Amino acid sequence: MSFSDTDFLDRVNWSEHPLVAAVAQDHESGKVLMLAWMNREALAETVRTGEAVYWSRSRKRLWRKGEESGHVQKVREIRLDCDSDALVLQVEQVGGIACHTGRERCFYRRLEDGQWVETDAVLKDPGTIYKG
Amino acid sequence: MSFSDTDFLDRVNWSEHPLVAAVAQDHESGKVLMLAWMNREALAETVRTGEAVYWSRSRKRLWRKGEESGHVQKVREIRLDCDSDALVLQVEQVGGIACHTGRERCFYRRLEDGQWVETDAVLKDPGTIYKG
């Protein structure tokens, strides 16, 4: 990218929190699919490629969403919040599965009468999603 | 709360991250209004009162959303993600303003051709929202 192209990256408040929260929302249904993290490089790569790239806190490396599963997220829109430290992505979820458990979304549990109740079915056996 | 009532709190992964991200989504429009943080007490208070209570990272104290502005969030649903460290709240946003800038949502900037562009109007002058 040229110098001027990185201006939008400079406007994110990385200094206070090197990782910002990124919410992925299905661009059609409006369902919140997952919440992940981005550092500056992840956001730059997301914009450059048009597909969601996060920072994996557990693996401590860039995580190209769908790199193993094929369940990539095509990014339709990116929004930044008032404090410049949170993002919302409108995505097209390839395969219809965002969660590593094989469900549509990671938020598959709802609080009902003081208990977390699973409301979403497993659409695909994770064993068949992740071969490695 | 009685002992058994706190079981749902124990199932959130506070140990790794004492603050979990909480996404507030408008229960009707599906718009993501804001992203804030909860510690265990904030989640307990949210459930107890039925209104969103966050942990303010800047003020380092519980933040009863709307305590100054009156723009409280009535919580219709709470979801937990697969890693048990992120929440999505379906809320009814009283006053129709979630953002301290007087806008409907904090995510009022959209990335367009490499620039963050304000897409949402200020609905109410913040000076008239916050008297203190």
GROMACS .gro file of C-alpha atoms in nm:
model
  264
    1MET     CA    1   0.000   0.000   0.000
    2SER     CA    2   0.114   0.352  -0.057
    3PHE     CA    3   0.160   0.588   0.236
    4SER     CA    4  -0.174   0.761   0.194
    5ASP     CA    5  -0.354   0.428   0.186
    6THR     CA    6  -0.258   0.356   0.545
    7ASP     CA    7  -0.427   0.667   0.683
    8PHE     CA    8  -0.738   0.470   0.780
    9LEU     CA    9  -0.516   0.232   0.978
   10ASP     CA   10  -0.358   0.520   1.169
   11ARG     CA   11  -0.701   0.630   1.283
   12VAL     CA   12  -0.762   0.313   1.480
   13ASN     CA   13  -0.652   0.345   1.842
   14TRP     CA   14  -0.387   0.072   1.845
   15SER     CA   15  -0.176   0.259   2.098
   16GLU     CA   16  -0.406   0.193   2.392
   17HIS     CA   17  -0.505  -0.158   2.287
   18PRO     CA   18  -0.289  -0.329   2.023
   19LEU     CA   19  -0.579  -0.565   1.958
   20VAL     CA   20  -0.924  -0.428   1.881
   21ALA     CA   21  -1.242  -0.632   1.893
   22ALA     CA   22  -1.395  -0.715   1.557
   23VAL     CA   23  -1.757  -0.826   1.536
   24ALA     CA   24  -1.857  -1.025   1.228
   25GLN     CA   25  -2.222  -0.987   1.137
   26ASP     CA   26  -2.402  -1.171   0.861
   27HIS     CA   27  -2.479  -0.908   0.600
   28GLU     CA   28  -2.817  -1.062   0.520
   29SER     CA   29  -2.961  -1.200   0.842
   30GLY     CA   30  -2.795  -0.947   1.072
   31LYS     CA   31  -2.695  -1.228   1.309
   32VAL     CA   32  -2.374  -1.168   1.500
   33LEU     CA   33  -2.163  -1.464   1.390
   34MET     CA   34  -1.849  -1.426   1.599
   35LEU     CA   35  -1.622  -1.187   1.780
   36ALA     CA   36  -1.251  -1.194   1.709
   37TRP     CA   37  -0.948  -0.965   1.730
   38MET     CA   38  -0.749  -0.758   1.489
   39ASN     CA   39  -0.413  -0.594   1.508
   40ARG     CA   40  -0.307  -0.337   1.254
   41GLU     CA   41  -0.175  -0.598   1.012
   42ALA     CA   42  -0.495  -0.803   1.031
   43LEU     CA   43  -0.708  -0.502   0.941
   44ALA     CA   44  -0.472  -0.406   0.660
   45GLU     CA   45  -0.488  -0.760   0.521
   46THR     CA   46  -0.865  -0.771   0.557
   47VAL     CA   47  -0.900  -0.457   0.350
   48ARG     CA   48  -0.637  -0.564   0.098
   49THR     CA   49  -0.785  -0.909   0.037
   50GLY     CA   50  -1.154  -0.838   0.094
   51GLU     CA   51  -1.171  -1.138   0.327
   52ALA     CA   52  -1.162  -1.133   0.707
   53VAL     CA   53  -0.819  -1.174   0.862
   54TYR     CA   54  -0.798  -1.177   1.240
   55TRP     CA   55  -0.527  -1.204   1.502
   56SER     CA   56  -0.550  -1.533   1.685
   57ARG     CA   57  -0.485  -1.467   2.052
   58SER     CA   58  -0.435  -1.836   2.121
   59ARG     CA   59  -0.202  -1.906   1.828
   60LYS     CA   60  -0.043  -1.562   1.839
   61ARG     CA   61  -0.041  -1.520   1.464
   62LEU     CA   62  -0.250  -1.384   1.180
   63TRP     CA   63  -0.553  -1.601   1.120
   64ARG     CA   64  -0.700  -1.593   0.773
   65LYS     CA   65  -1.055  -1.695   0.863
   66GLY     CA   66  -1.136  -2.010   0.669
   67GLU     CA   67  -0.773  -2.094   0.597
   68GLU     CA   68  -0.835  -2.452   0.711
   69SER     CA   69  -1.212  -2.486   0.691
   70GLY     CA   70  -1.272  -2.296   0.369
   71HIS     CA   71  -1.532  -2.097   0.562
   72VAL     CA   72  -1.395  -1.761   0.459
   73GLN     CA   73  -1.579  -1.437   0.524
   74LYS     CA   74  -1.621  -1.201   0.232
   75VAL     CA   75  -1.628  -0.853   0.377
   76ARG     CA   76  -1.902  -0.621   0.253
   77GLU     CA   77  -1.856  -0.336   0.498
   78ILE     CA   78  -1.632  -0.231   0.785
   79ARG     CA   79  -1.739   0.012   1.057
   80LEU     CA   80  -1.535   0.177   1.332
   81ASP     CA   81  -1.674   0.291   1.665
   82CYS     CA   82  -1.657   0.626   1.841
   83ASP     CA   83  -1.353   0.529   2.050
   84SER     CA   84  -1.176   0.392   1.742
   85ASP     CA   85  -1.110   0.062   1.914
   86ALA     CA   86  -1.385  -0.170   1.790
   87LEU     CA   87  -1.492  -0.281   1.444
   88VAL     CA   88  -1.805  -0.431   1.292
   89LEU     CA   89  -1.773  -0.627   0.971
   90GLN     CA   90  -2.067  -0.708   0.749
   91VAL     CA   91  -1.971  -1.040   0.595
   92GLU     CA   92  -2.090  -1.303   0.357
   93GLN     CA   93  -2.014  -1.625   0.544
   94VAL     CA   94  -1.904  -1.884   0.291
   95GLY     CA   95  -2.041  -2.227   0.379
   96GLY     CA   96  -2.287  -2.073   0.624
   97ILE     CA   97  -2.068  -2.182   0.915
   98ALA     CA   98  -1.867  -1.932   1.119
   99CYS     CA   99  -1.804  -2.138   1.432
  100HIS     CA  100  -1.532  -2.400   1.475
  101THR     CA  101  -1.796  -2.619   1.638
  102GLY     CA  102  -1.968  -2.649   1.299
  103ARG     CA  103  -2.249  -2.410   1.386
  104GLU     CA  104  -2.368  -2.106   1.194
  105ARG     CA  105  -2.246  -1.871   1.465
  106CYS     CA  106  -2.032  -1.882   1.776
  107PHE     CA  107  -2.313  -1.731   1.985
  108TYR     CA  108  -2.517  -2.050   1.993
  109ARG     CA  109  -2.603  -2.036   2.364
  110ARG     CA  110  -2.880  -1.822   2.507
  111LEU     CA  111  -2.939  -1.744   2.872
  112GLU     CA  112  -3.274  -1.892   2.975
  113ASP     CA  113  -3.383  -1.897   3.338
  114GLY     CA  114  -3.027  -1.873   3.462
  115GLN     CA  115  -2.883  -2.136   3.230
  116TRP     CA  116  -2.696  -2.123   2.900
  117VAL     CA  117  -2.909  -2.322   2.658
  118GLU     CA  118  -2.781  -2.435   2.318
  119THR     CA  119  -3.022  -2.304   2.057
  120ASP     CA  120  -2.832  -2.370   1.735
  121ALA     CA  121  -2.769  -2.707   1.578
  122VAL     CA  122  -2.433  -2.833   1.457
  123LEU     CA  123  -2.456  -2.809   1.078
  124LYS     CA  124  -2.138  -2.998   1.003
  125ASP     CA  125  -1.917  -3.231   1.208
  126PRO     CA  126  -1.603  -3.035   1.300
  127GLY     CA  127  -1.405  -3.353   1.232
  128THR     CA  128  -1.495  -3.323   0.867
  129ILE     CA  129  -1.424  -2.950   0.860
  130TYR     CA  130  -1.073  -2.961   1.003
  131LYS     CA  131  -0.859  -3.231   0.851
  132GLY     CA  132  -0.524  -3.131   1.003
  133MET     CA  133  -2.875  -1.448   4.430
  134SER     CA  134  -2.863  -1.796   4.568
  135PHE     CA  135  -2.565  -2.019   4.502
  136SER     CA  136  -2.727  -2.210   4.220
  137ASP     CA  137  -2.822  -1.888   4.045
  138THR     CA  138  -2.459  -1.802   3.989
  139ASP     CA  139  -2.386  -2.114   3.788
  140PHE     CA  140  -2.427  -1.927   3.458
  141LEU     CA  141  -2.168  -1.677   3.578
  142ASP     CA  142  -1.919  -1.953   3.653
  143ARG     CA  143  -1.947  -2.075   3.297
  144VAL     CA  144  -1.802  -1.756   3.154
  145ASN     CA  145  -1.426  -1.773   3.112
  146TRP     CA  146  -1.327  -1.490   3.345
  147SER     CA  147  -1.002  -1.662   3.441
  148GLU     CA  148  -0.827  -1.597   3.112
  149HIS     CA  149  -0.977  -1.253   3.054
  150PRO     CA  150  -1.139  -1.082   3.354
  151LEU     CA  151  -1.324  -0.859   3.108
  152VAL     CA  152  -1.527  -1.012   2.827
  153ALA     CA  153  -1.649  -0.819   2.525
  154ALA     CA  154  -2.022  -0.751   2.515
  155VAL     CA  155  -2.191  -0.654   2.191
  156ALA     CA  156  -2.520  -0.466   2.217
  157GLN     CA  157  -2.747  -0.520   1.920
  158ASP     CA  158  -3.079  -0.349   1.861
  159HIS     CA  159  -3.339  -0.621   1.902
  160GLU     CA  160  -3.554  -0.484   1.620
  161SER     CA  161  -3.320  -0.343   1.354
  162GLY     CA  162  -3.034  -0.582   1.422
  163LYS     CA  163  -2.787  -0.293   1.413
  164VAL     CA  164  -2.482  -0.334   1.632
  165LEU     CA  165  -2.510  -0.034   1.861
  166MET     CA  166  -2.192  -0.058   2.066
  167LEU     CA  167  -1.927  -0.281   2.210
  168ALA     CA  168  -1.844  -0.263   2.576
  169TRP     CA  169  -1.697  -0.480   2.851
  170MET     CA  170  -1.829  -0.685   3.136
  171ASN     CA  171  -1.671  -0.834   3.440
  172ARG     CA  172  -1.853  -1.093   3.645
  173GLU     CA  173  -2.033  -0.835   3.856
  174ALA     CA  174  -2.150  -0.641   3.549
  175LEU     CA  175  -2.304  -0.953   3.399
  176ALA     CA  176  -2.465  -1.045   3.730
  177GLU     CA  177  -2.613  -0.696   3.761
  178THR     CA  178  -2.730  -0.698   3.400
  179VAL     CA  179  -2.922  -1.018   3.460
  180ARG     CA  180  -3.053  -0.908   3.798
  181THR     CA  181  -3.180  -0.571   3.680
  182GLY     CA  182  -3.273  -0.654   3.319
  183GLU     CA  183  -3.076  -0.349   3.203
  184ALA     CA  184  -2.726  -0.344   3.059
  185VAL     CA  185  -2.448  -0.287   3.312
  186TYR     CA  186  -2.093  -0.274   3.180
  187TRP     CA  187  -1.746  -0.231   3.323
  188SER     CA  188  -1.600   0.102   3.220
  189ARG     CA  189  -1.235   0.049   3.133
  190SER     CA  190  -1.167   0.422   3.143
  191ARG     CA  191  -1.344   0.494   3.471
  192LYS     CA  192  -1.258   0.155   3.621
  193ARG     CA  193  -1.599   0.104   3.774
  194LEU     CA  194  -1.937  -0.048   3.699
  195TRP     CA  195  -2.121   0.156   3.441
  196ARG     CA  196  -2.497   0.134   3.444
  197LYS     CA  197  -2.560   0.224   3.082
  198GLY     CA  198  -2.782   0.531   3.077
  199GLU     CA  199  -2.709   0.626   3.437
  200GLU     CA  200  -2.641   0.985   3.327
  201SER     CA  201  -2.811   1.005   2.989
  202GLY     CA  202  -3.121   0.805   3.065
  203HIS     CA  203  -3.042   0.601   2.756
  204VAL     CA  204  -3.069   0.268   2.930
  205GLN     CA  205  -3.070  -0.062   2.743
  206LYS     CA  206  -3.347  -0.306   2.827
  207VAL     CA  207  -3.203  -0.650   2.772
  208ARG     CA  208  -3.416  -0.894   2.575
  209GLU     CA  209  -3.163  -1.172   2.526
  210ILE     CA  210  -2.806  -1.261   2.620
  211ARG     CA  211  -2.590  -1.502   2.420
  212LEU     CA  212  -2.251  -1.653   2.501
  213ASP     CA  213  -1.997  -1.762   2.243
  214CYS     CA  214  -1.815  -2.091   2.196
  215ASP     CA  215  -1.508  -1.979   2.389
  216SER     CA  216  -1.724  -1.843   2.671
  217ASP     CA  217  -1.552  -1.508   2.654
  218ALA     CA  218  -1.784  -1.289   2.446
  219LEU     CA  219  -2.149  -1.190   2.484
  220VAL     CA  220  -2.418  -1.056   2.254
  221LEU     CA  221  -2.708  -0.867   2.407
  222GLN     CA  222  -3.031  -0.801   2.223
  223VAL     CA  223  -3.146  -0.471   2.365
  224GLU     CA  224  -3.422  -0.218   2.345
  225GLN     CA  225  -3.233   0.111   2.332
  226VAL     CA  226  -3.431   0.368   2.527
  227GLY     CA  227  -3.419   0.708   2.357
  228GLY     CA  228  -3.285   0.550   2.040
  229ILE     CA  229  -2.935   0.675   2.120
  230ALA     CA  230  -2.658   0.438   2.228
  231CYS     CA  231  -2.353   0.654   2.159
  232HIS     CA  232  -2.217   0.926   2.384
  233THR     CA  233  -2.181   1.140   2.070
  234GLY     CA  234  -2.561   1.154   2.047
  235ARG     CA  235  -2.584   0.907   1.761
  236GLU     CA  236  -2.796   0.595   1.736
  237ARG     CA  237  -2.491   0.371   1.745
  238CYS     CA  238  -2.121   0.398   1.816
  239PHE     CA  239  -2.035   0.242   1.479
  240TYR     CA  240  -2.122   0.553   1.281
  241ARG     CA  241  -1.816   0.545   1.055
  242ARG     CA  242  -1.786   0.323   0.749
  243LEU     CA  243  -1.473   0.251   0.551
  244GLU     CA  244  -1.517   0.390   0.200
  245ASP     CA  245  -1.228   0.401  -0.047
  246GLY     CA  246  -0.972   0.393   0.230
  247GLN     CA  247  -1.136   0.654   0.449
  248TRP     CA  248  -1.364   0.640   0.752
  249VAL     CA  249  -1.679   0.825   0.651
  250GLU     CA  250  -1.944   0.935   0.901
  251THR     CA  251  -2.274   0.789   0.787
  252ASP     CA  252  -2.495   0.853   1.088
  253ALA     CA  253  -2.626   1.189   1.202
  254VAL     CA  254  -2.608   1.325   1.554
  255LEU     CA  255  -2.962   1.291   1.685
  256LYS     CA  256  -2.913   1.491   2.002
  257ASP     CA  257  -2.645   1.735   2.116
  258PRO     CA  258  -2.429   1.553   2.373
  259GLY     CA  259  -2.425   1.876   2.573
  260THR     CA  260  -2.794   1.835   2.637
  261ILE     CA  261  -2.758   1.464   2.715
  262TYR     CA  262  -2.488   1.492   2.980
  263LYS     CA  263  -2.555   1.768   3.230
  264GLY     CA  264  -2.278   1.690   3.479
   0.00000   0.00000   0.00000
